[in-house]
PDB file of C-alpha atoms and ligand atoms in Angstrom:
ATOM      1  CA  UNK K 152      10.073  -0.138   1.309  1.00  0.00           C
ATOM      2  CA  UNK K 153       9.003  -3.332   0.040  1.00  0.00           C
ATOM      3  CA  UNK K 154       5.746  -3.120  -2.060  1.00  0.00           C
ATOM      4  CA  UNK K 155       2.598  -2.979  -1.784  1.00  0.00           C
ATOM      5  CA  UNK K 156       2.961  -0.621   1.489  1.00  0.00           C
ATOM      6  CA  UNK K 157       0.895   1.135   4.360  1.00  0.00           C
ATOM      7  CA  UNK K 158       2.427   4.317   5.331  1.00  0.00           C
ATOM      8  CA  UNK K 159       1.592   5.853   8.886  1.00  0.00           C
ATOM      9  CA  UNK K 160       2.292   9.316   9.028  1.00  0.00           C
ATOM     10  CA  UNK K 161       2.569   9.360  12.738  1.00  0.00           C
ATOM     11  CA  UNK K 162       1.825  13.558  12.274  1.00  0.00           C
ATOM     12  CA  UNK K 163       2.041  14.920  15.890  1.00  0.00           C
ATOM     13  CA  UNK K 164      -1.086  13.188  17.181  1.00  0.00           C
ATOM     14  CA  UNK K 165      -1.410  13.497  21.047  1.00  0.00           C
ATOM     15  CA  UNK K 166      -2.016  10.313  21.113  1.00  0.00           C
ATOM     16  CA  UNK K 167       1.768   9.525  19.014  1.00  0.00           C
ATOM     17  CA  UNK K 168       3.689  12.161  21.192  1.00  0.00           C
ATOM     18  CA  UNK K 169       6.954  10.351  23.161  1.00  0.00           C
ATOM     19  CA  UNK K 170       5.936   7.333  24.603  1.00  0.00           C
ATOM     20  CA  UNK K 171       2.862   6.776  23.027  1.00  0.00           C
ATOM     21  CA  UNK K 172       4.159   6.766  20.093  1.00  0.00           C
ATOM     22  CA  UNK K 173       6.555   4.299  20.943  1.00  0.00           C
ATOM     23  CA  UNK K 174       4.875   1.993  22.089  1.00  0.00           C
ATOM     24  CA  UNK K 175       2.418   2.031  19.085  1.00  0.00           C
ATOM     25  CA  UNK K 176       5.380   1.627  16.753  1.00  0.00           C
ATOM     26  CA  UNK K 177       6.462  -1.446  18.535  1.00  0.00           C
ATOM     27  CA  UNK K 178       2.817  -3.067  18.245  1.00  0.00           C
ATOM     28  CA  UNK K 179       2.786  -1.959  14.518  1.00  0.00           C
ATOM     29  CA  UNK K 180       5.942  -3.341  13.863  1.00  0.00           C
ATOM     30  CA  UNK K 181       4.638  -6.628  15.717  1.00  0.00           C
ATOM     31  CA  UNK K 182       1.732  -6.518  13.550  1.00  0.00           C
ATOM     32  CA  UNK K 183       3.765  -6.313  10.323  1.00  0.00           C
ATOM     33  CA  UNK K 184       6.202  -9.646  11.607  1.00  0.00           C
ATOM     34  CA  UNK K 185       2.852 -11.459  12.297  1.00  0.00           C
ATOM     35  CA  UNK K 186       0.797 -10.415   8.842  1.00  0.00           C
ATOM     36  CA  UNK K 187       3.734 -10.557   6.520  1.00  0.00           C
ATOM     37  CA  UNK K 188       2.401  -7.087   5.336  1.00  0.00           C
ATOM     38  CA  UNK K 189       5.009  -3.911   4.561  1.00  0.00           C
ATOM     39  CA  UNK K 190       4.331  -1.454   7.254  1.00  0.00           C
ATOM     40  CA  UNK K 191       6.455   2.355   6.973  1.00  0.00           C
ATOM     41  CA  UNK K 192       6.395   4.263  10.480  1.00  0.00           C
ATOM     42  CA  UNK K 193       6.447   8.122  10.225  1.00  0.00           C
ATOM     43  CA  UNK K 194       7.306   9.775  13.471  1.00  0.00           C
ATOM     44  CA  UNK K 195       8.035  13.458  14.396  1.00  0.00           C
ATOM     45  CA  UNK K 196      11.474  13.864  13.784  1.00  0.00           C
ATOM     46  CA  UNK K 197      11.839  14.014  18.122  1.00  0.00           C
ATOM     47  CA  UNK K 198      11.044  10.770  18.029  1.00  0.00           C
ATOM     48  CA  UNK K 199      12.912   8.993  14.419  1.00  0.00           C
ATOM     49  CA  UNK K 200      16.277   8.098  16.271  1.00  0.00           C
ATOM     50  CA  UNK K 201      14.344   6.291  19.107  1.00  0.00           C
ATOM     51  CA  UNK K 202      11.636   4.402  17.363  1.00  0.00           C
ATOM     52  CA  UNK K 203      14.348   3.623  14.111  1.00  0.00           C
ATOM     53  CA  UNK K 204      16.146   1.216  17.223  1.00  0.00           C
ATOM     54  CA  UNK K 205      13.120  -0.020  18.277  1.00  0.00           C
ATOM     55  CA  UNK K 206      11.465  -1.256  15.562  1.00  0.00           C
ATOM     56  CA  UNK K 207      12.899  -2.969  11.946  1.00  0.00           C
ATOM     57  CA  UNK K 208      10.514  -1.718  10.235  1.00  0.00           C
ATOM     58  CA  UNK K 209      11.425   1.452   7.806  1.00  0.00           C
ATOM     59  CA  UNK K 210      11.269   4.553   9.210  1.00  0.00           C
ATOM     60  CA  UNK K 211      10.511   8.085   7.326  1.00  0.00           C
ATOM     61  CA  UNK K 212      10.849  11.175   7.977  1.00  0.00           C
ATOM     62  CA  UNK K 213       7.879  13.410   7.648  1.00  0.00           C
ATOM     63  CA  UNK K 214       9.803  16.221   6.271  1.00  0.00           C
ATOM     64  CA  UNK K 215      13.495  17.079   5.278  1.00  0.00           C
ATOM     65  CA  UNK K 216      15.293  20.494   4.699  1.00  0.00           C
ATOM     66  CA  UNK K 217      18.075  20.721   1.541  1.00  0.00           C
ATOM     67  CA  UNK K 218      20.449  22.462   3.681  1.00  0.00           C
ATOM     68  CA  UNK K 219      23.837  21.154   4.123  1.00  0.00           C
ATOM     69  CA  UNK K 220      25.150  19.865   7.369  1.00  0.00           C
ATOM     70  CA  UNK K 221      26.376  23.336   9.445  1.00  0.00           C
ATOM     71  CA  UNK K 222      25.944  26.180  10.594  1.00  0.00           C
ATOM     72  CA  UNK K 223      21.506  25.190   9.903  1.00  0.00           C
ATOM     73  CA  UNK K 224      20.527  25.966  13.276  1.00  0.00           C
ATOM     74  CA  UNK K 225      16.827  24.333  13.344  1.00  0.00           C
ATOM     75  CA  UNK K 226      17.040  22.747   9.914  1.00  0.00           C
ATOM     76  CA  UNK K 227      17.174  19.197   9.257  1.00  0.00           C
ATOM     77  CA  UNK K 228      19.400  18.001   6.697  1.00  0.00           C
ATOM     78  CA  UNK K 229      18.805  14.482   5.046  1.00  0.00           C
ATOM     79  CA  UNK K 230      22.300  13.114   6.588  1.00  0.00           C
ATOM     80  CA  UNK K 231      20.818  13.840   9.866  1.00  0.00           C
ATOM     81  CA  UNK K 232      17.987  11.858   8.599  1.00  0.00           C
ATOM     82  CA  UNK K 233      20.107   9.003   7.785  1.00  0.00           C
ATOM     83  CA  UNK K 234      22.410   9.123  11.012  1.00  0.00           C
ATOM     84  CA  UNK K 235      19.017   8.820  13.231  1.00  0.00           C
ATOM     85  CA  UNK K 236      17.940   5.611  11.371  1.00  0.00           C
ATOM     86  CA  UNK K 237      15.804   6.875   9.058  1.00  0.00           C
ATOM     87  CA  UNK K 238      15.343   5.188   5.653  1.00  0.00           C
ATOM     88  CA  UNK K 239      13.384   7.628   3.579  1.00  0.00           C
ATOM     89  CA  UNK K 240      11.147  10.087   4.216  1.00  0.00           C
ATOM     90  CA  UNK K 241       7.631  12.704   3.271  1.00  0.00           C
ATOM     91  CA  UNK K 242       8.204  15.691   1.518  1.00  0.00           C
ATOM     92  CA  UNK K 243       5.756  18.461   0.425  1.00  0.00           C
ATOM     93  CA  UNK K 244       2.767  17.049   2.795  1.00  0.00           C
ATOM     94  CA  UNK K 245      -0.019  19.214   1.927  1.00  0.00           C
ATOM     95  CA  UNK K 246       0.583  19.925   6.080  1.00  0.00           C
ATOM     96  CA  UNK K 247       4.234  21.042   5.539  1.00  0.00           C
ATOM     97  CA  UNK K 248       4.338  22.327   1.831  1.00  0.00           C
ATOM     98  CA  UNK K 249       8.272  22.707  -0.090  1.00  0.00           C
ATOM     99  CA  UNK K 250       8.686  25.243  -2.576  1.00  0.00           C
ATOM    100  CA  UNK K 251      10.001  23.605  -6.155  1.00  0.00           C
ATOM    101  CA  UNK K 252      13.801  24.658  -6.090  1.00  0.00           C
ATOM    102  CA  UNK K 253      14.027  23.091  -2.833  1.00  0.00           C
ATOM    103  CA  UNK K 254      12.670  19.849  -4.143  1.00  0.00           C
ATOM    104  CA  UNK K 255      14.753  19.810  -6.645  1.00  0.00           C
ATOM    105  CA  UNK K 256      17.848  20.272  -3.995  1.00  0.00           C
ATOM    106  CA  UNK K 257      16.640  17.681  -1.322  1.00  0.00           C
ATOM    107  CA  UNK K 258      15.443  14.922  -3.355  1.00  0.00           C
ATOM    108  CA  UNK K 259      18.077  14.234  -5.580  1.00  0.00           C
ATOM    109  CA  UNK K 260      20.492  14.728  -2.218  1.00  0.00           C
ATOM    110  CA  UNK K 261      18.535  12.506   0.030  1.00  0.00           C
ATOM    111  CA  UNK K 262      18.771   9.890  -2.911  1.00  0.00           C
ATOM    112  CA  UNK K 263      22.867  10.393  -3.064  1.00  0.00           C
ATOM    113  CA  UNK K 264      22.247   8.885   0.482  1.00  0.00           C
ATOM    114  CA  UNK K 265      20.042   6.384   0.765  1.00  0.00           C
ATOM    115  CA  UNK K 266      17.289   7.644   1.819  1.00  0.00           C
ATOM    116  CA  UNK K 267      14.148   7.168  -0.102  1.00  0.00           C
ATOM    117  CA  UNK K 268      11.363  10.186  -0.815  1.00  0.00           C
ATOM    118  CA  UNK K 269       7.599  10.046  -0.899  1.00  0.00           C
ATOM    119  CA  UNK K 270       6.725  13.307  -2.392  1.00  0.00           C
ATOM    120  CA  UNK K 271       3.162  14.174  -1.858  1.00  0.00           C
ATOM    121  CA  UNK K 272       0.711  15.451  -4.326  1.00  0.00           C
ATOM    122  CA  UNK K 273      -1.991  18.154  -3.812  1.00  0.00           C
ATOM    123  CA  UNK K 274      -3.550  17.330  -7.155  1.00  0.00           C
ATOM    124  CA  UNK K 275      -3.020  16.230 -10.583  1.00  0.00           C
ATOM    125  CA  UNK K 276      -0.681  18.604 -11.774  1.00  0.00           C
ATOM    126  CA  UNK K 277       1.616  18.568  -8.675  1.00  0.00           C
ATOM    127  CA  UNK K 278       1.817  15.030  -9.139  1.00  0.00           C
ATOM    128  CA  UNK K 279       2.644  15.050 -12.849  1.00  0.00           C
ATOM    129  CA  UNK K 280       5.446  17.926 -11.837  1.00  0.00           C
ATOM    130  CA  UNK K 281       6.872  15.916  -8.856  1.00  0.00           C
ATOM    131  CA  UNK K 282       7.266  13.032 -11.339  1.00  0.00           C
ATOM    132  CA  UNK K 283      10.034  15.063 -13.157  1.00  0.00           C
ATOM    133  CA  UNK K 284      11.907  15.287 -10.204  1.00  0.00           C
ATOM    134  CA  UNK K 285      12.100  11.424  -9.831  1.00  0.00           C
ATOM    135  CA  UNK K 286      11.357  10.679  -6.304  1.00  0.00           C
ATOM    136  CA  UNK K 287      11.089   7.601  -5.864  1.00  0.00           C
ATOM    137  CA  UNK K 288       7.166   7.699  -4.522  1.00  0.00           C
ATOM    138  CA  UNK K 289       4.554   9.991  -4.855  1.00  0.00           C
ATOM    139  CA  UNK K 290       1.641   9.733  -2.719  1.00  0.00           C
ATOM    140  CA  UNK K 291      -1.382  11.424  -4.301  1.00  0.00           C
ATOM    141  CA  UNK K 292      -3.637  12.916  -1.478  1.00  0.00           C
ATOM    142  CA  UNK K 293      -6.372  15.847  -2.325  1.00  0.00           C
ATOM    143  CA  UNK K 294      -6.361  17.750   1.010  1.00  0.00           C
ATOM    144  CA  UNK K 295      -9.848  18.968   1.444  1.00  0.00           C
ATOM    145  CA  UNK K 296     -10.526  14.546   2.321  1.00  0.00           C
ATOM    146  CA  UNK K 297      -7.174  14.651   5.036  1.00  0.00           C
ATOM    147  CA  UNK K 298      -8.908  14.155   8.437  1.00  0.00           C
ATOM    148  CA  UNK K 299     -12.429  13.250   7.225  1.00  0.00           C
ATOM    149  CA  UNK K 300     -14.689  10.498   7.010  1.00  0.00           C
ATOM    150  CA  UNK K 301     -14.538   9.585   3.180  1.00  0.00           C
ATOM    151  CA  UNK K 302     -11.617   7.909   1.974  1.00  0.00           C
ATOM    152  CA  UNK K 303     -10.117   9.622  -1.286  1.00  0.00           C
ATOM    153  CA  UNK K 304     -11.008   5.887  -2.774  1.00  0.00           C
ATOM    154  CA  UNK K 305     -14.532   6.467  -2.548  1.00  0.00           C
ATOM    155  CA  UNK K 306     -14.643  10.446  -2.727  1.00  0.00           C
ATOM    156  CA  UNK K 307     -12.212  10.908  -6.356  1.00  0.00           C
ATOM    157  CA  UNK K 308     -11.140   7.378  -7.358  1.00  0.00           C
ATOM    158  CA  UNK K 309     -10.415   9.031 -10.754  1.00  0.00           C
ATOM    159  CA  UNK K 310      -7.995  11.396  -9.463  1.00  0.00           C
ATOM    160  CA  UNK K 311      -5.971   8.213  -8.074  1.00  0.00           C
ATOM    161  CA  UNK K 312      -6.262   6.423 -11.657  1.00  0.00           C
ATOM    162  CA  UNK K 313      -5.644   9.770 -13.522  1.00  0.00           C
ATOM    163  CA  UNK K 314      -2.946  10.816 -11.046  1.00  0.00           C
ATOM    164  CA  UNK K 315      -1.429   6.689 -11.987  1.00  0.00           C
ATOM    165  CA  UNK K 316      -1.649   7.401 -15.370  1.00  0.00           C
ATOM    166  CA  UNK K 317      -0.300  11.035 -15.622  1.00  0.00           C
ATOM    167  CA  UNK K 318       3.027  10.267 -13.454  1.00  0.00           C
ATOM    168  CA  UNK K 319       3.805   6.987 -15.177  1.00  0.00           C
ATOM    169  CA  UNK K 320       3.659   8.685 -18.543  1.00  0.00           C
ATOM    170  CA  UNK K 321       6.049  11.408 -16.753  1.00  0.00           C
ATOM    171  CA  UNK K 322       8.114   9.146 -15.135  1.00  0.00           C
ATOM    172  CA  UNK K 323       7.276   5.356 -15.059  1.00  0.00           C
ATOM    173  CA  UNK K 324       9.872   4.363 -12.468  1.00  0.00           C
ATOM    174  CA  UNK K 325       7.963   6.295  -9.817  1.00  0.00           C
ATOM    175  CA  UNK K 326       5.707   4.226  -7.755  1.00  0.00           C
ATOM    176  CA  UNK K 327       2.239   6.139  -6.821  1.00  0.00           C
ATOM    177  CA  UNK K 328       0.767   5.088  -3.805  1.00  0.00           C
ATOM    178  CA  UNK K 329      -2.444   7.714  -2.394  1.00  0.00           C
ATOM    179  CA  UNK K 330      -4.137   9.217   0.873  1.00  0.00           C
ATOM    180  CA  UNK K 331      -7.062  11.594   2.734  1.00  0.00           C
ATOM    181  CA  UNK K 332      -9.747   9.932   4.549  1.00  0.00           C
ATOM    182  CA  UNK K 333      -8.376   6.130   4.152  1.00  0.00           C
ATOM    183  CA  UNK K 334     -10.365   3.889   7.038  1.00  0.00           C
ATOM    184  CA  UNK K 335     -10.647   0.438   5.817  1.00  0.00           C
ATOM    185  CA  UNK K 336      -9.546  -2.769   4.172  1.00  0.00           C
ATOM    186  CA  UNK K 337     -12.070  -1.881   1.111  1.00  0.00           C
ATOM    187  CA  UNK K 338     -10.594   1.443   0.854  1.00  0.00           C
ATOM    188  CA  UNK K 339      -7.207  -0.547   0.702  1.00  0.00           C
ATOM    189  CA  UNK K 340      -8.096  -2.846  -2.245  1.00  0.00           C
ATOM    190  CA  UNK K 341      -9.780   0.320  -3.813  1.00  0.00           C
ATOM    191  CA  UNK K 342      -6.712   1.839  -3.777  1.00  0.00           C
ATOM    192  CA  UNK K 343      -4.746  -0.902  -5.184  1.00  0.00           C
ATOM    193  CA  UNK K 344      -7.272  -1.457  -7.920  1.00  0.00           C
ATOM    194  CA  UNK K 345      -6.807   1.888  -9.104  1.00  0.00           C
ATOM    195  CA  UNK K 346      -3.082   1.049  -9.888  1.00  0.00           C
ATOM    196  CA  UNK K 347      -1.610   2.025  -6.807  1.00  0.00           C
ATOM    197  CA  UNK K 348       1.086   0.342  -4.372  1.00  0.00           C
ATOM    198  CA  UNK K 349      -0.265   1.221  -1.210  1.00  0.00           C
ATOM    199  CA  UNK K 350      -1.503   3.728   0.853  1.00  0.00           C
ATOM    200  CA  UNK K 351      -0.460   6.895   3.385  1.00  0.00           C
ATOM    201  CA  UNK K 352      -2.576   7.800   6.175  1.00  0.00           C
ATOM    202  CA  UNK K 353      -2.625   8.875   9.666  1.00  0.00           C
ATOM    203  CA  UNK K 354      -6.519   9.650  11.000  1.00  0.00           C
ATOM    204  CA  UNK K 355      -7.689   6.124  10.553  1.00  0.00           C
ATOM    205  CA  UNK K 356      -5.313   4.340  12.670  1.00  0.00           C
ATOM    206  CA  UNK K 357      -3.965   6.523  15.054  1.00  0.00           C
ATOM    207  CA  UNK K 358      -7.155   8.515  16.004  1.00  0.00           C
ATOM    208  CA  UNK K 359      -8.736   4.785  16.056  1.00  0.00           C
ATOM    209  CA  UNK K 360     -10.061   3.467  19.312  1.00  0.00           C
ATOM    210  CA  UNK K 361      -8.319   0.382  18.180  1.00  0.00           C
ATOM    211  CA  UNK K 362      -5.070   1.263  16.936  1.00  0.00           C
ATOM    212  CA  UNK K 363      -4.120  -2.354  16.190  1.00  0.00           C
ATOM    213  CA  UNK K 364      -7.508  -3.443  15.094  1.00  0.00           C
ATOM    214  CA  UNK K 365      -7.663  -0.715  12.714  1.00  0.00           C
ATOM    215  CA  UNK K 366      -4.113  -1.100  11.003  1.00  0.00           C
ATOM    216  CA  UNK K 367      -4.735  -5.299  10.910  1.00  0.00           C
ATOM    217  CA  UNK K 368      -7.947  -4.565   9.176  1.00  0.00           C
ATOM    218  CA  UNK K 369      -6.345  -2.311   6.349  1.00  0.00           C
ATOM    219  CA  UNK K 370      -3.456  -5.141   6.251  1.00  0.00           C
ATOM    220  CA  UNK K 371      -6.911  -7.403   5.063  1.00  0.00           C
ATOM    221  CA  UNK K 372      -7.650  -5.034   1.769  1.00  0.00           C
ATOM    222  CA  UNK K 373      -3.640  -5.748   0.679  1.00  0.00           C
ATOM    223  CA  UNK K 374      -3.186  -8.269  -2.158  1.00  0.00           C
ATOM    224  CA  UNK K 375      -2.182 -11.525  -0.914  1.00  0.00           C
ATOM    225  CA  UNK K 376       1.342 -13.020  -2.292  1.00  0.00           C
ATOM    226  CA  UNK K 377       4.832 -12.071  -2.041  1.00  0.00           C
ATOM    227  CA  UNK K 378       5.635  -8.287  -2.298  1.00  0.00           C
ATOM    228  CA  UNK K 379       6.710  -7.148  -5.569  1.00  0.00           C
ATOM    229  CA  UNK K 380       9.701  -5.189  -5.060  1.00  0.00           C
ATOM    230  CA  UNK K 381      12.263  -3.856  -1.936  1.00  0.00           C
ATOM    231  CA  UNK K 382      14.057  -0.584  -1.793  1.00  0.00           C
ATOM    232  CA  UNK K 383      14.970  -0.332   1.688  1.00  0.00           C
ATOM    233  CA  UNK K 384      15.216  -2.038   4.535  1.00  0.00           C
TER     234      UNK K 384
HETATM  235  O1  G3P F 571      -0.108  11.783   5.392  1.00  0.00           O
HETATM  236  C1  G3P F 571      -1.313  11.149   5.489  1.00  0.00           C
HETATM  237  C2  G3P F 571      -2.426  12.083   5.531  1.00  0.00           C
HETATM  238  O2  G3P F 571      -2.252  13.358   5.201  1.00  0.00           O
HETATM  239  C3  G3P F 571      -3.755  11.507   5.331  1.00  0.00           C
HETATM  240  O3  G3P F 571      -4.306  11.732   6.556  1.00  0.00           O
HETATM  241  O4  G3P F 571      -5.740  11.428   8.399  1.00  0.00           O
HETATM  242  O5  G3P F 571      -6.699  11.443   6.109  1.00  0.00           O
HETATM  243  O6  G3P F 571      -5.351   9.499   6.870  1.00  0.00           O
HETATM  244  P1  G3P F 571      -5.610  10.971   7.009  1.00  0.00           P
END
């Protein structure tokens, strides 16, 4: 994803579910041509294959399973990730939690392939532990703020710096970005002045009554210039 980036973790909203939710990716996706601004869809995995063909825009994954391609009836390997069109995806959402020695499998083997990982982070020390395992994200998101009114900006901006410090001391190639409760373009530029590269939410744009309104106005809190880095398409 190119840098500095707003995630949308799609979840399974209602208001995302089939059509919906593609429809809102294409408007997102027209949003991002317009702005300039690095937009990441995450869909239910139902819906990756469709919306990765409708859209250019990367599309994650929200979660991925480190079993091989086989006889994994209901699992989702990251190569069937990659065949539907993804280009990264979540892992270890404080929604959908992965225990550590299956990290340790599906990261490194979604990397082999191309896909890109944002680990989540319940807290500090999850965060400083993910780091080891070199995805190439982690988003830092305390899960008592997920849903609510109060962005994790405002609520524990020094968990965001301490979790930046902590997992560039672990692993400085590792790119934090941070979530729970993020509304706003302030909450944006909060974010980003605490050392972050973006954001990952869900509540604040696809609960909005505004969908487009609400993501455009988040777009407004991202630093202005050219984005520092790409690492997908
Ligand atoms: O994955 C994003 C998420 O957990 C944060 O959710 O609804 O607080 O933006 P929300």
């Amino acid at each position: 994803m190119r840098l500095p980036a707003i995630v949308l973790n799609f979840k399974t909203y209602p208001e995302i579910l089939g059509k919906k939710g593609w429809d809102l990716a294409k408007r997102f996706a027209a949003i991002s041509d317009e702005t300039g601004a690095s937009i990441v869809l995450c869909p239910p995995a139902t819906d990756i294959a469709h919306i990765a063909k409708l859209v250019h825009v990367p599309v994650f994954a929200q979660h991925v399973d480190a079993v091989e391609p086989g006889p994994t009836t209901g699992w989702t390997p990251p190569e069937a990730l990659l065949e539907a069109g993804a280009a990264g995806t979540l892992i270890n959402h404080s929604e959908r939690k992965v225990a550590w020695e299956e990290m340790a499998k599906s990261i490194p083997r979604c990397q082999k392939i191309g896909l890109e990982v944002v680990a989540c982070a319940d807290d500090l020390a999850e965060a400083e532990t993910l780091a080891k395992f070199a995805p190439e994200y982690i988003a830092i998101e305390p899960p008592e703020l997920i849903g609510g009114d109060v962005s994790v900006t405002t609520a524990k901006p020094e968990v965001i710096s301490r979790a930046v410090e902590r997992i560039r001391a672990a692993n400085p190639n590792v790119v934090v970005l941070c979530g729970a409760g993020v509304r706003t373009r302030k909450d944006v530029a909060k974010a980003i002045e605490l050392g972050t590269s973006g954001v990952l939410l869900a509540t604040g744009v696809l609960k909005a009554k505004d969908p487009e309104g609400a993501l455009t106005d988040l777009i407004r809190g991202l630093p202005s210039g050219a984005p520092r880095r790409t690492r997908s398409r």
